mmCIF file of C-alpha atoms and ligand atoms in Angstrom:
data_model
loop_
_atom_site.group_PDB
_atom_site.id
_atom_site.type_symbol
_atom_site.label_atom_id
_atom_site.label_comp_id
_atom_site.label_asym_id
_atom_site.label_seq_id
_atom_site.Cartn_x
_atom_site.Cartn_y
_atom_site.Cartn_z
ATOM 1 C CA MET A 1 -10.974 -41.304 14.604
ATOM 2 C CA ILE A 2 -11.437 -37.650 15.601
ATOM 3 C CA PHE A 3 -10.984 -35.001 12.922
ATOM 4 C CA SER A 4 -11.084 -31.227 13.160
ATOM 5 C CA LYS A 5 -13.261 -29.006 11.028
ATOM 6 C CA ILE A 6 -13.752 -25.259 10.675
ATOM 7 C CA ILE A 7 -17.335 -24.505 11.732
ATOM 8 C CA GLY A 8 -17.188 -20.701 11.906
ATOM 9 C CA VAL A 9 -15.169 -17.890 10.339
ATOM 10 C CA GLY A 10 -15.109 -14.168 11.178
ATOM 11 C CA SER A 11 -12.933 -11.132 10.687
ATOM 12 C CA PHE A 12 -12.544 -7.501 11.644
ATOM 13 C CA LEU A 13 -10.744 -4.497 10.173
ATOM 14 C CA PRO A 14 -10.182 -1.160 11.916
ATOM 15 C CA LYS A 15 -12.213 1.668 10.376
ATOM 16 C CA LYS A 16 -9.332 3.970 9.472
ATOM 17 C CA VAL A 17 -8.023 3.462 5.908
ATOM 18 C CA LEU A 18 -4.573 4.622 4.755
ATOM 19 C CA THR A 19 -4.343 4.860 0.960
ATOM 20 C CA ASN A 20 -1.259 4.982 -1.256
ATOM 21 C CA ARG A 21 -2.255 8.526 -2.199
ATOM 22 C CA GLU A 22 -2.033 9.533 1.466
ATOM 23 C CA LEU A 23 1.412 7.888 1.770
ATOM 24 C CA GLU A 24 2.544 9.905 -1.272
ATOM 25 C CA LYS A 25 2.116 13.054 0.852
ATOM 26 C CA THR A 26 4.716 12.010 3.445
ATOM 27 C CA LEU A 27 7.027 9.590 1.602
ATOM 28 C CA ASP A 28 9.137 9.718 -1.550
ATOM 29 C CA THR A 29 6.872 7.175 -3.275
ATOM 30 C CA THR A 30 3.991 6.905 -5.722
ATOM 31 C CA ASP A 31 0.753 4.976 -5.928
ATOM 32 C CA GLU A 32 2.077 3.553 -9.208
ATOM 33 C CA TRP A 33 5.300 2.203 -7.567
ATOM 34 C CA ILE A 34 3.460 0.643 -4.622
ATOM 35 C CA THR A 35 0.749 -0.906 -6.811
ATOM 36 C CA SER A 36 3.102 -2.360 -9.404
ATOM 37 C CA ARG A 37 5.697 -3.700 -6.883
ATOM 38 C CA THR A 38 3.293 -4.988 -4.210
ATOM 39 C CA GLY A 39 -0.331 -4.990 -5.434
ATOM 40 C CA ILE A 40 -1.335 -2.848 -2.446
ATOM 41 C CA LYS A 41 -3.711 0.129 -2.886
ATOM 42 C CA GLU A 42 -4.766 0.723 0.727
ATOM 43 C CA ARG A 43 -4.592 -0.767 4.210
ATOM 44 C CA HIS A 44 -6.538 -0.418 7.488
ATOM 45 C CA ILE A 45 -4.773 1.140 10.472
ATOM 46 C CA VAL A 46 -5.671 1.072 14.180
ATOM 47 C CA GLU A 47 -6.466 4.227 16.137
ATOM 48 C CA PRO A 48 -4.072 5.058 19.026
ATOM 49 C CA ASN A 49 -6.491 3.571 21.584
ATOM 50 C CA GLU A 50 -7.358 0.459 19.520
ATOM 51 C CA LEU A 51 -5.528 -2.683 20.707
ATOM 52 C CA THR A 52 -4.730 -5.972 18.966
ATOM 53 C CA SER A 53 -7.041 -7.702 21.467
ATOM 54 C CA ASP A 54 -9.892 -5.349 20.409
ATOM 55 C CA LEU A 55 -9.486 -6.473 16.779
ATOM 56 C CA ALA A 56 -9.135 -10.115 17.868
ATOM 57 C CA PHE A 57 -12.237 -9.902 20.071
ATOM 58 C CA GLU A 58 -14.410 -8.512 17.235
ATOM 59 C CA ALA A 59 -13.193 -11.197 14.811
ATOM 60 C CA ALA A 60 -13.730 -13.880 17.480
ATOM 61 C CA LYS A 61 -17.320 -12.711 18.129
ATOM 62 C CA ASN A 62 -18.065 -12.923 14.400
ATOM 63 C CA ALA A 63 -16.623 -16.439 14.141
ATOM 64 C CA ILE A 64 -18.514 -17.607 17.243
ATOM 65 C CA ASN A 65 -21.789 -16.198 15.852
ATOM 66 C CA GLN A 66 -21.217 -17.887 12.535
ATOM 67 C CA ALA A 67 -20.423 -21.202 14.244
ATOM 68 C CA ASN A 68 -23.648 -20.764 16.186
ATOM 69 C CA ILE A 69 -22.150 -21.956 19.482
ATOM 70 C CA GLY A 70 -22.051 -20.207 22.843
ATOM 71 C CA ALA A 71 -18.703 -18.653 23.791
ATOM 72 C CA ASN A 72 -18.789 -20.881 26.886
ATOM 73 C CA LYS A 73 -18.388 -23.928 24.625
ATOM 74 C CA ILE A 74 -14.840 -22.816 23.717
ATOM 75 C CA ASP A 75 -12.279 -24.912 25.563
ATOM 76 C CA LEU A 76 -9.050 -23.495 24.100
ATOM 77 C CA ILE A 77 -8.056 -20.053 22.781
ATOM 78 C CA ILE A 78 -4.981 -19.572 20.603
ATOM 79 C CA VAL A 79 -4.073 -16.144 19.232
ATOM 80 C CA ALA A 80 -1.336 -15.790 16.621
ATOM 81 C CA THR A 81 0.177 -12.337 16.924
ATOM 82 C CA THR A 82 3.443 -10.404 16.826
ATOM 83 C CA THR A 83 1.942 -7.210 18.198
ATOM 84 C CA PRO A 84 0.447 -8.053 21.614
ATOM 85 C CA ASP A 85 -1.222 -5.314 23.673
ATOM 86 C CA LYS A 86 1.511 -5.738 26.300
ATOM 87 C CA ILE A 87 4.542 -8.034 26.742
ATOM 88 C CA PHE A 88 2.172 -9.922 29.035
ATOM 89 C CA PRO A 89 -0.546 -11.015 29.577
ATOM 90 C CA SER A 90 -1.152 -12.687 26.236
ATOM 91 C CA VAL A 91 -3.692 -11.345 23.755
ATOM 92 C CA ALA A 92 -5.442 -14.732 24.116
ATOM 93 C CA CYS A 93 -6.043 -14.051 27.835
ATOM 94 C CA ASN A 94 -7.336 -10.550 27.010
ATOM 95 C CA VAL A 95 -9.708 -12.006 24.400
ATOM 96 C CA GLN A 96 -10.912 -14.583 26.916
ATOM 97 C CA LYS A 97 -11.678 -11.751 29.375
ATOM 98 C CA LYS A 98 -13.519 -9.751 26.697
ATOM 99 C CA LEU A 99 -15.573 -12.827 25.753
ATOM 100 C CA GLY A 100 -16.587 -13.174 29.405
ATOM 101 C CA ILE A 101 -15.430 -16.781 29.715
ATOM 102 C CA LYS A 102 -13.070 -18.434 32.208
ATOM 103 C CA ASN A 103 -10.895 -21.455 32.888
ATOM 104 C CA CYS A 104 -10.113 -22.688 29.385
ATOM 105 C CA PRO A 105 -6.407 -22.489 28.454
ATOM 106 C CA ALA A 106 -5.448 -19.428 26.402
ATOM 107 C CA PHE A 107 -2.075 -18.608 24.872
ATOM 108 C CA ASP A 108 -0.389 -16.698 22.059
ATOM 109 C CA ILE A 109 1.751 -18.077 19.259
ATOM 110 C CA GLN A 110 4.476 -15.916 17.755
ATOM 111 C CA ALA A 111 5.443 -17.028 14.270
ATOM 112 C CA VAL A 112 4.961 -13.655 12.544
ATOM 113 C CA CYS A 113 3.216 -14.038 9.161
ATOM 114 C CA SER A 114 3.032 -17.848 9.537
ATOM 115 C CA GLY A 115 1.334 -17.543 12.930
ATOM 116 C CA PHE A 116 -2.141 -18.541 11.785
ATOM 117 C CA ILE A 117 -0.860 -21.753 10.126
ATOM 118 C CA TYR A 118 1.119 -22.565 13.281
ATOM 119 C CA ALA A 119 -1.987 -21.966 15.434
ATOM 120 C CA LEU A 120 -4.141 -24.110 13.152
ATOM 121 C CA SER A 121 -1.582 -26.905 13.357
ATOM 122 C CA VAL A 122 -1.442 -26.776 17.179
ATOM 123 C CA ALA A 123 -5.254 -26.631 17.491
ATOM 124 C CA ASP A 124 -5.668 -29.548 15.067
ATOM 125 C CA ASN A 125 -3.363 -31.648 17.243
ATOM 126 C CA PHE A 126 -5.198 -30.681 20.444
ATOM 127 C CA ILE A 127 -8.454 -31.835 18.853
ATOM 128 C CA LYS A 128 -7.079 -35.044 17.344
ATOM 129 C CA THR A 129 -5.623 -36.055 20.723
ATOM 130 C CA ASN A 130 -8.967 -35.362 22.387
ATOM 131 C CA SER A 131 -7.514 -32.494 24.447
ATOM 132 C CA ALA A 132 -9.942 -29.867 23.105
ATOM 133 C CA THR A 133 -13.335 -29.834 21.349
ATOM 134 C CA ASN A 134 -13.983 -26.254 20.251
ATOM 135 C CA VAL A 135 -10.902 -24.125 19.673
ATOM 136 C CA LEU A 136 -11.027 -20.399 18.988
ATOM 137 C CA ILE A 137 -8.072 -19.550 16.737
ATOM 138 C CA VAL A 138 -7.395 -15.896 15.989
ATOM 139 C CA GLY A 139 -4.764 -14.264 13.796
ATOM 140 C CA ALA A 140 -4.527 -10.604 14.845
ATOM 141 C CA ASP A 141 -1.929 -7.923 14.279
ATOM 142 C CA SER A 142 -1.492 -4.163 14.553
ATOM 143 C CA MET A 143 1.555 -3.972 12.310
ATOM 144 C CA SER A 144 1.276 -0.169 12.120
ATOM 145 C CA ARG A 145 2.489 -0.098 15.764
ATOM 146 C CA ILE A 146 5.889 -1.527 14.726
ATOM 147 C CA THR A 147 6.199 0.329 11.416
ATOM 148 C CA ASP A 148 8.580 3.197 10.760
ATOM 149 C CA TYR A 149 6.523 5.519 8.549
ATOM 150 C CA SER A 150 9.652 7.324 7.362
ATOM 151 C CA ASP A 151 11.012 4.113 5.746
ATOM 152 C CA ARG A 152 9.483 3.958 2.268
ATOM 153 C CA SER A 153 10.880 0.513 1.501
ATOM 154 C CA ASN A 154 8.670 -1.303 3.992
ATOM 155 C CA SER A 155 6.109 1.023 5.619
ATOM 156 C CA ILE A 156 3.987 0.773 2.475
ATOM 157 C CA LEU A 157 3.449 -2.956 3.067
ATOM 158 C CA TRP A 158 1.760 -3.256 6.439
ATOM 159 C CA GLY A 159 -1.859 -3.176 7.562
ATOM 160 C CA ASP A 160 -3.847 -4.057 10.689
ATOM 161 C CA GLY A 161 -6.714 -6.496 11.211
ATOM 162 C CA ALA A 162 -7.886 -9.794 12.644
ATOM 163 C CA GLY A 163 -9.455 -13.018 11.434
ATOM 164 C CA ALA A 164 -10.773 -15.939 13.456
ATOM 165 C CA VAL A 165 -12.023 -19.483 13.040
ATOM 166 C CA ILE A 166 -13.719 -21.982 15.322
ATOM 167 C CA LEU A 167 -12.083 -25.376 14.852
ATOM 168 C CA SER A 168 -14.192 -28.202 16.249
ATOM 169 C CA ALA A 169 -14.002 -31.949 16.722
ATOM 170 C CA SER A 170 -15.858 -33.724 13.946
ATOM 171 C CA ASN A 171 -16.316 -37.139 12.379
ATOM 172 C CA LYS A 172 -15.716 -35.456 8.996
ATOM 173 C CA GLN A 173 -12.195 -34.615 7.899
ATOM 174 C CA GLY A 174 -11.796 -30.828 7.676
ATOM 175 C CA ILE A 175 -8.054 -30.327 8.228
ATOM 176 C CA LEU A 176 -6.348 -32.851 5.922
ATOM 177 C CA SER A 177 -2.842 -31.942 7.041
ATOM 178 C CA THR A 178 -0.684 -29.102 8.328
ATOM 179 C CA HIS A 179 3.051 -28.639 7.753
ATOM 180 C CA ILE A 180 5.080 -26.132 9.765
ATOM 181 C CA HIS A 181 8.772 -25.239 9.577
ATOM 182 C CA ALA A 182 11.352 -22.718 10.769
ATOM 183 C CA ASP A 183 14.948 -21.733 10.044
ATOM 184 C CA GLY A 184 16.414 -19.197 12.446
ATOM 185 C CA GLN A 185 19.608 -18.493 10.557
ATOM 186 C CA HIS A 186 18.335 -15.433 8.621
ATOM 187 C CA GLU A 187 17.227 -13.368 11.644
ATOM 188 C CA GLU A 188 18.832 -10.143 10.383
ATOM 189 C CA LEU A 189 16.912 -10.159 7.081
ATOM 190 C CA LEU A 190 13.565 -9.530 8.743
ATOM 191 C CA HIS A 191 13.211 -8.506 12.372
ATOM 192 C CA VAL A 192 12.291 -5.904 14.958
ATOM 193 C CA PRO A 193 15.514 -5.268 16.915
ATOM 194 C CA THR A 194 13.678 -4.389 20.164
ATOM 195 C CA THR A 195 14.652 -6.496 23.164
ATOM 196 C CA ASN A 196 12.709 -6.991 26.357
ATOM 197 C CA ILE A 197 15.613 -5.453 28.247
ATOM 198 C CA LYS A 198 15.167 -1.751 29.037
ATOM 199 C CA ASP A 199 17.211 -0.055 26.331
ATOM 200 C CA ASN A 200 16.797 2.194 23.332
ATOM 201 C CA THR A 201 16.871 -0.363 20.534
ATOM 202 C CA GLN A 202 14.795 0.226 17.443
ATOM 203 C CA GLN A 203 11.161 -0.769 17.855
ATOM 204 C CA THR A 204 10.175 -0.980 14.199
ATOM 205 C CA ILE A 205 10.480 -3.548 11.424
ATOM 206 C CA GLU A 206 13.797 -3.847 9.605
ATOM 207 C CA MET A 207 13.675 -5.862 6.396
ATOM 208 C CA ASN A 208 15.913 -6.677 3.462
ATOM 209 C CA GLY A 209 12.924 -6.847 1.090
ATOM 210 C CA SER A 210 14.562 -8.256 -2.018
ATOM 211 C CA GLN A 211 16.396 -11.048 -0.090
ATOM 212 C CA VAL A 212 13.214 -11.976 1.785
ATOM 213 C CA PHE A 213 11.319 -11.956 -1.495
ATOM 214 C CA LYS A 214 13.687 -14.475 -3.136
ATOM 215 C CA ILE A 215 13.728 -16.859 -0.152
ATOM 216 C CA ALA A 216 9.920 -16.615 0.210
ATOM 217 C CA VAL A 217 9.267 -17.534 -3.433
ATOM 218 C CA ASN A 218 11.657 -20.530 -3.340
ATOM 219 C CA THR A 219 10.292 -21.798 -0.027
ATOM 220 C CA LEU A 220 6.653 -21.472 -1.062
ATOM 221 C CA ASP A 221 7.412 -23.651 -4.101
ATOM 222 C CA GLN A 222 8.455 -26.468 -1.729
ATOM 223 C CA ILE A 223 5.443 -25.921 0.554
ATOM 224 C CA VAL A 224 3.037 -26.583 -2.283
ATOM 225 C CA ASP A 225 4.716 -29.902 -3.176
ATOM 226 C CA GLU A 226 4.951 -31.006 0.456
ATOM 227 C CA ALA A 227 1.215 -30.527 1.112
ATOM 228 C CA LEU A 228 0.109 -32.219 -2.123
ATOM 229 C CA ILE A 229 2.441 -35.234 -1.777
ATOM 230 C CA ALA A 230 1.417 -35.798 1.873
ATOM 231 C CA ASN A 231 -2.202 -36.137 0.799
ATOM 232 C CA ASN A 232 -1.646 -37.883 -2.525
ATOM 233 C CA LEU A 233 -3.398 -35.007 -4.279
ATOM 234 C CA LYS A 234 -2.824 -33.296 -7.591
ATOM 235 C CA LYS A 235 -2.556 -29.564 -8.253
ATOM 236 C CA GLU A 236 -5.942 -29.577 -9.986
ATOM 237 C CA ASP A 237 -7.643 -30.952 -6.840
ATOM 238 C CA ILE A 238 -7.216 -27.575 -5.106
ATOM 239 C CA ASP A 239 -10.283 -25.331 -5.420
ATOM 240 C CA TRP A 240 -8.772 -22.226 -3.839
ATOM 241 C CA LEU A 241 -5.369 -20.978 -2.809
ATOM 242 C CA VAL A 242 -5.814 -18.916 0.389
ATOM 243 C CA PRO A 243 -2.318 -17.503 0.832
ATOM 244 C CA HIS A 244 -0.666 -15.155 3.273
ATOM 245 C CA GLN A 245 -0.873 -11.761 1.570
ATOM 246 C CA ALA A 246 2.696 -10.389 1.470
ATOM 247 C CA ASN A 247 3.103 -9.225 -2.121
ATOM 248 C CA ILE A 248 0.977 -9.840 -5.243
ATOM 249 C CA ARG A 249 4.118 -10.957 -7.096
ATOM 250 C CA ILE A 250 4.704 -13.690 -4.467
ATOM 251 C CA LEU A 251 1.061 -14.821 -4.855
ATOM 252 C CA GLU A 252 1.456 -14.912 -8.646
ATOM 253 C CA ALA A 253 4.625 -17.021 -8.360
ATOM 254 C CA THR A 254 2.859 -19.552 -6.102
ATOM 255 C CA ALA A 255 -0.176 -19.705 -8.410
ATOM 256 C CA LYS A 256 2.178 -20.336 -11.332
ATOM 257 C CA LYS A 257 3.804 -23.198 -9.433
ATOM 258 C CA LEU A 258 0.326 -24.674 -8.876
ATOM 259 C CA GLU A 259 -0.518 -24.082 -12.567
ATOM 260 C CA MET A 260 -3.512 -22.250 -11.162
ATOM 261 C CA SER A 261 -5.110 -19.170 -12.684
ATOM 262 C CA MET A 262 -5.176 -16.079 -10.452
ATOM 263 C CA GLU A 263 -8.981 -16.459 -10.599
ATOM 264 C CA LYS A 264 -8.549 -19.288 -8.073
ATOM 265 C CA VAL A 265 -6.437 -17.285 -5.643
ATOM 266 C CA ILE A 266 -8.113 -15.288 -2.878
ATOM 267 C CA VAL A 267 -6.533 -11.840 -3.099
ATOM 268 C CA THR A 268 -7.065 -9.193 -0.436
ATOM 269 C CA ILE A 269 -3.658 -7.550 -0.489
ATOM 270 C CA ASP A 270 -4.976 -4.655 -2.593
ATOM 271 C CA ARG A 271 -7.343 -3.646 0.244
ATOM 272 C CA HIS A 272 -5.609 -5.022 3.372
ATOM 273 C CA GLY A 273 -1.842 -4.856 2.742
ATOM 274 C CA ASN A 274 0.217 -7.357 4.749
ATOM 275 C CA THR A 275 -1.626 -7.931 8.028
ATOM 276 C CA SER A 276 0.823 -10.655 9.149
ATOM 277 C CA ALA A 277 -0.911 -13.389 11.208
ATOM 278 C CA ALA A 278 -4.334 -11.967 10.329
ATOM 279 C CA SER A 279 -3.999 -12.192 6.583
ATOM 280 C CA ILE A 280 -5.037 -15.827 5.966
ATOM 281 C CA PRO A 281 -8.197 -15.831 8.131
ATOM 282 C CA LEU A 282 -9.083 -12.378 6.721
ATOM 283 C CA ALA A 283 -8.696 -13.793 3.187
ATOM 284 C CA LEU A 284 -10.706 -16.883 4.134
ATOM 285 C CA ASP A 285 -13.585 -14.761 5.440
ATOM 286 C CA ASP A 286 -13.389 -12.508 2.380
ATOM 287 C CA GLY A 287 -13.518 -15.562 0.068
ATOM 288 C CA ILE A 288 -16.571 -16.949 1.875
ATOM 289 C CA LYS A 289 -18.419 -13.605 2.068
ATOM 290 C CA SER A 290 -17.824 -12.955 -1.640
ATOM 291 C CA HIS A 291 -19.376 -16.407 -2.373
ATOM 292 C CA LYS A 292 -16.214 -17.763 -3.946
ATOM 293 C CA ILE A 293 -15.323 -20.342 -1.281
ATOM 294 C CA LYS A 294 -18.173 -22.768 -0.595
ATOM 295 C CA GLU A 295 -18.733 -25.722 1.704
ATOM 296 C CA GLY A 296 -16.890 -28.805 0.461
ATOM 297 C CA HIS A 297 -14.179 -26.837 -1.349
ATOM 298 C CA LEU A 298 -10.544 -27.865 -0.886
ATOM 299 C CA LEU A 299 -8.317 -24.969 0.219
ATOM 300 C CA LEU A 300 -4.545 -24.695 0.305
ATOM 301 C CA MET A 301 -3.437 -22.145 2.887
ATOM 302 C CA GLU A 302 0.236 -21.184 2.964
ATOM 303 C CA ALA A 303 2.469 -18.608 4.593
ATOM 304 C CA PHE A 304 6.059 -17.457 4.883
ATOM 305 C CA GLY A 305 7.302 -14.928 7.395
ATOM 306 C CA GLY A 306 9.784 -13.662 9.942
ATOM 307 C CA GLY A 307 11.886 -16.244 11.768
ATOM 308 C CA PHE A 308 12.005 -17.481 9.072
ATOM 309 C CA THR A 309 8.872 -19.522 9.579
ATOM 310 C CA TRP A 310 6.677 -21.093 6.938
ATOM 311 C CA GLY A 311 3.910 -23.614 6.595
ATOM 312 C CA SER A 312 0.764 -24.803 4.891
ATOM 313 C CA ALA A 313 -2.589 -26.374 5.645
ATOM 314 C CA LEU A 314 -4.875 -28.352 3.371
ATOM 315 C CA VAL A 315 -8.415 -27.742 4.486
ATOM 316 C CA ARG A 316 -11.767 -29.119 3.304
ATOM 317 C CA LEU A 317 -14.383 -26.531 4.263
HETATM 318 N N1 LIG B 401 8.625 3.970 -3.514
HETATM 319 C C1 LIG B 401 9.506 4.203 -4.505
HETATM 320 N N2 LIG B 401 10.694 3.581 -4.618
HETATM 321 C C2 LIG B 401 10.986 2.681 -3.656
HETATM 322 C C3 LIG B 401 10.119 2.403 -2.592
HETATM 323 C C4 LIG B 401 8.897 3.093 -2.534
HETATM 324 N N3 LIG B 401 7.995 2.884 -1.551
HETATM 325 N N4 LIG B 401 10.701 1.469 -1.807
HETATM 326 C C5 LIG B 401 11.876 1.165 -2.348
HETATM 327 N N5 LIG B 401 12.067 1.904 -3.475
HETATM 328 C C6 LIG B 401 13.206 1.892 -4.384
HETATM 329 C C7 LIG B 401 14.489 1.418 -3.728
HETATM 330 O O1 LIG B 401 15.132 2.487 -3.056
HETATM 331 C C8 LIG B 401 15.265 0.919 -4.915
HETATM 332 O O2 LIG B 401 15.847 2.027 -5.574
HETATM 333 P P1 LIG B 401 17.323 1.927 -6.235
HETATM 334 O O3 LIG B 401 17.192 0.872 -7.315
HETATM 335 O O4 LIG B 401 17.555 3.296 -6.747
HETATM 336 O O5 LIG B 401 18.235 1.500 -5.131
HETATM 337 C C9 LIG B 401 14.194 0.337 -5.844
HETATM 338 O O6 LIG B 401 12.953 0.947 -5.420
HETATM 339 C C10 LIG B 401 14.065 -1.172 -5.771
HETATM 340 O O7 LIG B 401 14.030 -1.576 -4.393
HETATM 341 P P2 LIG B 401 13.833 -3.073 -3.954
HETATM 342 O O8 LIG B 401 13.864 -3.173 -2.459
HETATM 343 O O9 LIG B 401 14.794 -3.940 -4.728
HETATM 344 O O10 LIG B 401 12.344 -3.333 -4.486
HETATM 345 P P3 LIG B 401 11.559 -4.682 -4.645
HETATM 346 O O11 LIG B 401 11.072 -4.841 -6.005
HETATM 347 O O12 LIG B 401 12.285 -5.844 -3.997
HETATM 348 O O13 LIG B 401 10.260 -4.413 -3.738
HETATM 349 C C11 LIG B 401 9.373 -5.027 -1.572
HETATM 350 C C12 LIG B 401 10.380 -4.153 -2.348
HETATM 351 C C13 LIG B 401 7.992 -4.626 -1.999
HETATM 352 C C14 LIG B 401 9.562 -4.787 -0.083
HETATM 353 C C15 LIG B 401 9.620 -6.515 -1.916
HETATM 354 O O14 LIG B 401 10.985 -6.812 -1.839
HETATM 355 C C16 LIG B 401 8.872 -7.497 -1.037
HETATM 356 O O15 LIG B 401 7.654 -7.589 -1.061
HETATM 357 N N6 LIG B 401 9.590 -8.321 -0.255
HETATM 358 C C17 LIG B 401 9.010 -9.445 0.498
HETATM 359 C C18 LIG B 401 8.282 -9.017 1.729
HETATM 360 C C19 LIG B 401 7.818 -10.268 2.442
HETATM 361 O O16 LIG B 401 7.327 -11.200 1.842
HETATM 362 N N7 LIG B 401 8.011 -10.355 3.737
HETATM 363 C C20 LIG B 401 7.748 -11.636 4.397
HETATM 364 C C21 LIG B 401 6.512 -11.675 5.091
HETATM 365 S S1 LIG B 401 6.407 -10.416 6.216
HETATM 366 C C22 LIG B 401 6.578 -11.022 7.828
HETATM 367 O O17 LIG B 401 6.795 -12.151 8.104
HETATM 368 C C23 LIG B 401 6.543 -10.041 8.942
#
């Protein structure tokens, strides 16, 4: 039986930091409102000439170094992103070019904030069916590019960044299971109205925050049960919750459902904001670098996002 296991993790954040205090200067908002409603204090923002593939490439290099394999050993590249450099080619192809490798398949996955879980699920299946051996999976987004900075109700949420893992074939079980879902019926609650047709439609995020909040909390409750039941595990078996970072109140609700103290939740939202597909691998790298997550730990990763899409992964590091 072939299993897949994470053998390297890396991340990258753009240098520029946008704090709540700076947002106070241009928006009718306060640091106190943003902190208490979202948990966010600051977020990293790309420079005008910094592309999603630049962030993805830096995170990929870090993951490859940590895995201690040559880039030429990678036989599949999957990038989860909603903010590609161009409509085409894919960010995955641009990352492949920047890594100086050729021939392996490379494609993007678009599942907004659930993109990394979707990519992990696809990569796991490629490995288990013996179709790939070393997969580079990147979650990368430049959400600031699709943010309307005059809209106080959602511009305060978003940040930019990238996280990457190398998922490799192994005789040890790393990915225990992945569970991915979608329900397209709520499109208008969270979307960017831009079409690919040449027109003047809005190019920034439109969100009904309170509706999305309610659906996210209810759905994440079910995700937790689904992942535990599938693996015959109990809540107390989980060492760390590594969630998509959308809102600290959503993280607290999920931790409560797991009867888990917030001490066991990797939280980066205060420093990163919502980086969409990048947020889980960024949190994973943060948890490892801060010596919280260690080899052998059992992690529950979960996400909910635009689409709506949602999913989870149970991972033994
Ligand atoms: N500063 C001050 N006041 C504000 C701000 C702000 N930045 N933004 C909104 N307000 C006001 C509103 O105008 C409203 O005022 P009113 O009562 O006078 O009308 C009041 O605050 C409450 O507004 P709500 O929208 O109800 O605030 P809420 O507590 O729901 O918080 C938030 C808003 C933070 C957006 C929250 O709803 C949220 O996090 N939603 C979920 C986001 C999410 O999870 N998205 C999914 C993943 S993202 C993806 O997939 C791309």
